[in-house]
Coordinates of C-alpha atoms and ligand atoms in Angstrom, one line a residue:
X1 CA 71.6 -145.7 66.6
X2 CA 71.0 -142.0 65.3
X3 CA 67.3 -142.3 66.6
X4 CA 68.5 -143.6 69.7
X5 CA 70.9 -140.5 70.2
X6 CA 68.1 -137.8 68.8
X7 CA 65.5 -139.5 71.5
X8 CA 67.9 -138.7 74.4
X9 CA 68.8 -135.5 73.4
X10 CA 64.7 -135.1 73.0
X11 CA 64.1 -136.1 76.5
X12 CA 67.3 -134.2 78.2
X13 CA 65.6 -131.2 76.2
X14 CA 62.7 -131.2 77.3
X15 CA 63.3 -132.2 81.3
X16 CA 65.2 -128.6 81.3
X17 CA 62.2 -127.4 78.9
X18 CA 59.9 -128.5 81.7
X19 CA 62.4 -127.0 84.4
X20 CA 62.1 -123.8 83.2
X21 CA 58.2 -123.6 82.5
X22 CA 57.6 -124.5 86.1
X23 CA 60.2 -122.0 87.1
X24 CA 58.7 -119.4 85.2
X25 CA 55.4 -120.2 86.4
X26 CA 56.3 -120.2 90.0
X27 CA 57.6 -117.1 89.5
X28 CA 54.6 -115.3 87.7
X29 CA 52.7 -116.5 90.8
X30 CA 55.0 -114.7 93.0
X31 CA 54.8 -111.8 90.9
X32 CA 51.1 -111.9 90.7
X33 CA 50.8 -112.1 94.8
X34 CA 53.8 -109.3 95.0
X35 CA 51.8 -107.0 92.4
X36 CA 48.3 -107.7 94.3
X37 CA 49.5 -106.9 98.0
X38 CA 51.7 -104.1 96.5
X39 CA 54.6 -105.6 97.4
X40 CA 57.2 -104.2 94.4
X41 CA 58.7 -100.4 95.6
X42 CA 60.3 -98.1 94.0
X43 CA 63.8 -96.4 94.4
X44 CA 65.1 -93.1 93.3
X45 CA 68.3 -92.4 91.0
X46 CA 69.0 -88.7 90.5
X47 CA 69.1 -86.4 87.2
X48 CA 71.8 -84.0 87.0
X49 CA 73.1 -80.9 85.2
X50 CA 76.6 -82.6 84.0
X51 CA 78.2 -79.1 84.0
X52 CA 77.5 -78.2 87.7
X53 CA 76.0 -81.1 89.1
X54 CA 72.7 -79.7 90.3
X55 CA 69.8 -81.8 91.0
X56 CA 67.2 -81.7 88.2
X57 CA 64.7 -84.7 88.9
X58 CA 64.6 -88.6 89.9
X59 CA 63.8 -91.5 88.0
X60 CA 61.7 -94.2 89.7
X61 CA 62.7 -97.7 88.9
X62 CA 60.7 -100.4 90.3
X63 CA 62.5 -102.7 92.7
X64 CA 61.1 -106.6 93.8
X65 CA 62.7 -108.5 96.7
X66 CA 61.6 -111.9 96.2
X67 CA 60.4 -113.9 99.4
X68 CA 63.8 -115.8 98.9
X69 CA 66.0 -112.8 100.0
X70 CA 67.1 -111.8 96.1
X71 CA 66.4 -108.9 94.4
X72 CA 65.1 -110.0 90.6
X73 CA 66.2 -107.4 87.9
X74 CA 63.2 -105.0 86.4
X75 CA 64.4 -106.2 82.9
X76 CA 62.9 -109.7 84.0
X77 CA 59.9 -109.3 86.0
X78 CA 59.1 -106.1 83.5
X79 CA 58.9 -108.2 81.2
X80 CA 56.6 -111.2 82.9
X81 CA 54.7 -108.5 84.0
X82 CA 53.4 -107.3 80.1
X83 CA 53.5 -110.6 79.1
X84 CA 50.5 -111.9 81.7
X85 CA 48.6 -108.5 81.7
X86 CA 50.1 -107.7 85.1
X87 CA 51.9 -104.5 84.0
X88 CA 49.0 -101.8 84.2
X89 CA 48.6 -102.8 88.1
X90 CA 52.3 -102.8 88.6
X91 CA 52.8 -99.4 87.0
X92 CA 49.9 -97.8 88.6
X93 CA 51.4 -99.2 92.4
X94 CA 54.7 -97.7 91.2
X95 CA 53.0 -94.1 90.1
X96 CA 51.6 -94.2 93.5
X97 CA 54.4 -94.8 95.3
X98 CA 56.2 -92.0 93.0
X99 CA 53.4 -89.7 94.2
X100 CA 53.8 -90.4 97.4
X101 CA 57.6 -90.1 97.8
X102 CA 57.2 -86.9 95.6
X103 CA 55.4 -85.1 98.5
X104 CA 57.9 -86.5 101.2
X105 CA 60.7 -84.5 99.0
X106 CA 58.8 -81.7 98.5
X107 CA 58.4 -82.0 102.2
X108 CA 62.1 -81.6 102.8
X109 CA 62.6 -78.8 100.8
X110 CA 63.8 -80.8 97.5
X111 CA 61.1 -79.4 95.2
X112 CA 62.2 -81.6 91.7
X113 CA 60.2 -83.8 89.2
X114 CA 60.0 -87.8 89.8
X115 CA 60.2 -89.3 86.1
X116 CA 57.9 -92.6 85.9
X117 CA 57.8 -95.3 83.3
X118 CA 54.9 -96.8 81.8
X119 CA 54.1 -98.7 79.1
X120 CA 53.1 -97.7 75.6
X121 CA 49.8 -100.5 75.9
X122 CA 48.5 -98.8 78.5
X123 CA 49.0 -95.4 78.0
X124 CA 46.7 -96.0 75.1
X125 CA 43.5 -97.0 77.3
X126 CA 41.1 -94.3 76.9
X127 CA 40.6 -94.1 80.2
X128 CA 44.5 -93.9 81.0
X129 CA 44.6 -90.0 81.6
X130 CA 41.7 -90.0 83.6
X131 CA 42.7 -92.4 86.2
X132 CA 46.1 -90.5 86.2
X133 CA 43.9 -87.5 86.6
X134 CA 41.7 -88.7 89.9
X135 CA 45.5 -90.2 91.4
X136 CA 46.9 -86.7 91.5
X137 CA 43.4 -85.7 92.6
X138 CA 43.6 -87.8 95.5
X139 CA 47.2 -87.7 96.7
X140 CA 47.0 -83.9 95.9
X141 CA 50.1 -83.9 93.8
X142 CA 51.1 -81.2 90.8
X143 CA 50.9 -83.1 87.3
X144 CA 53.8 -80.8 86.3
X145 CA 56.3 -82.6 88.7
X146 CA 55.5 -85.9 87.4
X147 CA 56.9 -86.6 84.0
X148 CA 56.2 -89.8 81.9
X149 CA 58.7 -92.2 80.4
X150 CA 58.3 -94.0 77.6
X151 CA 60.7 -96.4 75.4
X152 CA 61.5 -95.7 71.8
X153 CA 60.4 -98.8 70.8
X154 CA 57.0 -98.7 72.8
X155 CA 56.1 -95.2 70.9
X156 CA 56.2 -97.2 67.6
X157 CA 53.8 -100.1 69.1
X158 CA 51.4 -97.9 69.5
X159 CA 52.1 -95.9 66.7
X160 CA 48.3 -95.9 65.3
X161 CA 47.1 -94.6 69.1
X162 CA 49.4 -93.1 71.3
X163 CA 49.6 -89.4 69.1
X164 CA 46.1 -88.3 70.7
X165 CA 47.1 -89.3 73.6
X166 CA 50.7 -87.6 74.3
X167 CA 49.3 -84.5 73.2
X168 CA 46.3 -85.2 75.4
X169 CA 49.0 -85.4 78.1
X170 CA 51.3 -82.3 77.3
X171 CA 47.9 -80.1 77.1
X172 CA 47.3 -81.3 81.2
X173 CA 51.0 -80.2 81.7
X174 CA 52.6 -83.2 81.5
X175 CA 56.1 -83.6 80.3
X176 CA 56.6 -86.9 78.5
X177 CA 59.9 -88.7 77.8
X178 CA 61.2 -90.9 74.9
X179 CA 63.4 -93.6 76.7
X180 CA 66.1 -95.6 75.3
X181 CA 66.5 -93.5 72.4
X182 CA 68.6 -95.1 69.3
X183 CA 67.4 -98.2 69.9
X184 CA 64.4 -97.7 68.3
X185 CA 63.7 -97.4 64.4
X186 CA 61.3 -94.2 64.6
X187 CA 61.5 -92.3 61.3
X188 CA 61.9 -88.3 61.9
X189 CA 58.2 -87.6 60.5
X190 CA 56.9 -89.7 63.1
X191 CA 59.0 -88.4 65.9
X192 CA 58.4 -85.0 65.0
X193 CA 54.2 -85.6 65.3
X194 CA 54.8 -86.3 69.2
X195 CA 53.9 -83.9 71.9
X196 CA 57.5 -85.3 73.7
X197 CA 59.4 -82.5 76.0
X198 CA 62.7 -85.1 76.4
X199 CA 64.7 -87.1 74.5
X200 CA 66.5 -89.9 76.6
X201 CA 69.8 -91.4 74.9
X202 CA 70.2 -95.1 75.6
X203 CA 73.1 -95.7 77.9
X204 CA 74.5 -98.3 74.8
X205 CA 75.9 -94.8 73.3
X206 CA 77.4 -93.4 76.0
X207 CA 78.9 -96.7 76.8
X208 CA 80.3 -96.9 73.1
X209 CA 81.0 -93.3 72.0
X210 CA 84.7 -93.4 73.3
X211 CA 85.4 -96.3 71.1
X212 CA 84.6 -95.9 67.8
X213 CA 84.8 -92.1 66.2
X214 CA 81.3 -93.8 64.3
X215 CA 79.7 -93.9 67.9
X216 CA 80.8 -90.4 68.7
X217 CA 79.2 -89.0 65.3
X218 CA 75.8 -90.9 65.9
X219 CA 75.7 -89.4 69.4
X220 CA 76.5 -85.9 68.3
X221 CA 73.5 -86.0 65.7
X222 CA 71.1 -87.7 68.3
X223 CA 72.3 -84.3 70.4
X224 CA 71.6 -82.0 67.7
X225 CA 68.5 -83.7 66.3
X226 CA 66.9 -83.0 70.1
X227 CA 67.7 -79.4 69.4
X228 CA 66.1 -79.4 65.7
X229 CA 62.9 -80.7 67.2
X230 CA 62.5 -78.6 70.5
X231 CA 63.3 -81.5 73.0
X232 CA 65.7 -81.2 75.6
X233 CA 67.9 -84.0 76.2
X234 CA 69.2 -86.3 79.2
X235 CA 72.2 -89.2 78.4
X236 CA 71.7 -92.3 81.1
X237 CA 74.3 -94.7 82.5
X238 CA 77.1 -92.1 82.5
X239 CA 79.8 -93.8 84.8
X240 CA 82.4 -91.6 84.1
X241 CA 84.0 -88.2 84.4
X242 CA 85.3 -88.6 80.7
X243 CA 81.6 -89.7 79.4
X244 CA 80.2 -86.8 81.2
X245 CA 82.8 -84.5 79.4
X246 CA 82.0 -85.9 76.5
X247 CA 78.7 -85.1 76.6
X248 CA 79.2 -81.7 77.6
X249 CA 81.8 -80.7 74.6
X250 CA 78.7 -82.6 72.1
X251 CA 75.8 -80.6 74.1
X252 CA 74.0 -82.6 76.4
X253 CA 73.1 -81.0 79.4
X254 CA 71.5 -83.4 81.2
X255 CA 72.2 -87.2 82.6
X256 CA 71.8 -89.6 85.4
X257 CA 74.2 -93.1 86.0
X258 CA 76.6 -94.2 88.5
X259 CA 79.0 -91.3 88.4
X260 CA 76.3 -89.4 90.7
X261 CA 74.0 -91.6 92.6
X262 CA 72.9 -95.4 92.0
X263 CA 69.2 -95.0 92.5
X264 CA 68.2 -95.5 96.3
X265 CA 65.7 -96.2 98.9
X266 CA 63.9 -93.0 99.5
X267 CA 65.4 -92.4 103.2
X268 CA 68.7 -92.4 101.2
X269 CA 67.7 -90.0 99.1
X270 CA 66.6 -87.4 101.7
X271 CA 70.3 -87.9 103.3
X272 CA 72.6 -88.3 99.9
X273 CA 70.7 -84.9 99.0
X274 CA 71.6 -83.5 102.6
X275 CA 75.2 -84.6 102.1
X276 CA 75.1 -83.9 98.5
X277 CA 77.8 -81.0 96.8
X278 CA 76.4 -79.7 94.1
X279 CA 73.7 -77.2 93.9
X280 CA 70.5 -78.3 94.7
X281 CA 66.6 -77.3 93.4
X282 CA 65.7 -76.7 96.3
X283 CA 62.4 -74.4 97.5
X284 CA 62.1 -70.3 98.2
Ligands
LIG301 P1 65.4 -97.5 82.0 O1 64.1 -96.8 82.3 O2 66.1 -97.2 80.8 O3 66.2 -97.3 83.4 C1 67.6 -97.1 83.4 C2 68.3 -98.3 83.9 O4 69.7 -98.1 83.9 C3 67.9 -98.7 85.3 O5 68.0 -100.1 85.4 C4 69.1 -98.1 86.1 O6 69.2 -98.7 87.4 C5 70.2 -98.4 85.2 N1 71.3 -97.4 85.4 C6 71.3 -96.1 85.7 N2 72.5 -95.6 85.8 C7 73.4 -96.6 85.4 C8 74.8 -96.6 85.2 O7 75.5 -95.6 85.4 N3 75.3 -97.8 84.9 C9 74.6 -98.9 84.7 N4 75.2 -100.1 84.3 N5 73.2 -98.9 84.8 C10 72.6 -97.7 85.2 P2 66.9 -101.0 86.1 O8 66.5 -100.3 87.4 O9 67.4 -102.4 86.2 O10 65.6 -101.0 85.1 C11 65.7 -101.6 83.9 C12 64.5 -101.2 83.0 O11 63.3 -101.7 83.6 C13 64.3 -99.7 83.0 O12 65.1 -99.1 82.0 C14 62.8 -99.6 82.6 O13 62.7 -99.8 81.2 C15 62.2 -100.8 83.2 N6 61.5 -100.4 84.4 C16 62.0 -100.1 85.7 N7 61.0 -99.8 86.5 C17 59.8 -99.8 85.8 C18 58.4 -99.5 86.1 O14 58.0 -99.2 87.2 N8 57.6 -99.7 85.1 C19 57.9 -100.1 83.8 N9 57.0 -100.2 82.9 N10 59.2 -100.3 83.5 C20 60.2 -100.2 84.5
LIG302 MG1 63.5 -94.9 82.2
LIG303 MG1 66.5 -95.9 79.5
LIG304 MG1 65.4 -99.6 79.4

């Protein structure tokens, strides 16, 4: 009776184990074709000065609209993407297409720095820079406007590697960010050795720093530990006028979320800047 009961549950499991291979599979096709014909594109979500509101910069965050009509969250196909050696194509599309919409601003007059992210494994390739290099060669584009972005948790990855190369980066110019920061476990030794410009404080903290006076202390020495080692610093997902006060009164100068702009289209951009009230880095 007990084996009867276990070899149902065995075959139940594993139809919905087979369901969701075949899923995922048809899905890493897609993503394979979308990534091939350069397919995935990129919107824009503004940076901000929290005390004045001035455009700083834009973060480019890829965006897939699958063939069936719905948009699949970066968090998913990011993730297929590293895991079947798709990412490096993907990123470089989406560094392009940063490039690209980088001149069209600068174009209108809005003359600030598109942040990119890219992943740890391939900034690493020794031929990484290089490539980056003959892009900005070809689209005729200043490496200073485009700034990296890369997660916490990536930099210790490629711990053994990626020093060389960041400082290989800062001496061409480039400004390189550490993303997600706090949810990482890099020591202060290590985090000192980088040639970073930013420190990026995972939205988690801003979320949770109204809640628990523990919460507001860690995000107060994340603040000041920016300062100790020369980084500036940028809070994400800030939804609200109290979290942005918040981070004002602890020292953070810098953020981007929902309370300004969700990120957009670039079209949008060009006419949320038009429309937009505060003070804007604009050229001459
Ligand atoms: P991230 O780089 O930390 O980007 C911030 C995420 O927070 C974005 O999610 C953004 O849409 C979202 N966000 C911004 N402000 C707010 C807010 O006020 N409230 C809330 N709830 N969310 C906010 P998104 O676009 O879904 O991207 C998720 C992650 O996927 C990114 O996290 C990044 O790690 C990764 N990603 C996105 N585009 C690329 C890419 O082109 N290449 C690589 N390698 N990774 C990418
Ligand atoms: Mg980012
Ligand atoms: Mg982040
Ligand atoms: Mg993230």
């Amino acid at each position: 009776e007990h084996a009867k009961r276990h070899g149902l549950s065995f075959l139940v499991y594993s139809e919905a184990l087979a369901t969701a291979i075949s899923e995922r599979y048809a899905l890493l096709k897609d993503l394979r074709d979308a990534v091939v014909k350069d397919q995935i594109e990129i919107y824009l979500q503004p940076k901000v000065s929290l005390e004045n509101g001035e455009l700083i910069g834009f973060e480019a965050l890829a965006r897939w609209k699958h063939h069936s009509g719905s948009y699949i969250p970066p968090d998913q196909f990011i993730t297929l993407a590293e895991s079947c050696g798709l990412i490096g194509r993907l990123d470089e599309n989406i560094m392009r297409r940063s490039c690209v919409a980088l001149k069209a601003l600068i174009e209108q007059g809005i003359h600030v720095p598109i942040s990119v992210n890219v992943t740890g494994g391939d900034v690493v390739r020794p031929d990484y820079f290089e490539r980056l290099e003959a892009l900005f060669r070809e689209l005729d584009v200043d490496s200073q406007l485009i700034e990296l972005e890369i997660t916490e948790t990536q930099l210790i990855e490629e711990k053994a590697v990626i020093c060389k190369q960041l400082d290989v980066l800062k001496k061409s110019g480039m400004k390189v960010n550490i993303d997600d920061f706090g949810t990482g476990y890099s020591s202060l030794a290590y985090l000192s050795s980088l040639a970073l410009s930013t420190l990026k404080i995972d939205r988690s903290f801003v979320w949770r720093m109204a809640d628990s006076e523990k919460d507001w202390q860690i995000l107060k020495m994340i603040i000041d530990l920016a300062q100790v080692l020369g980084l500036s610093v940028i809070a994400e997902g800030i939804e609200t006028d109290i979290q942005r006060q918040n981070l004002i009164d602890l020292g953070c100068q810098q953020g981007q979320g929902y309370l300004f702009a969700r990120p957009m289209p670039l079209e949008q951009v060009i006419s949320w800047v038009e429309g937009y009230s505060g003070s804007l880095g604009r050229t001459q």
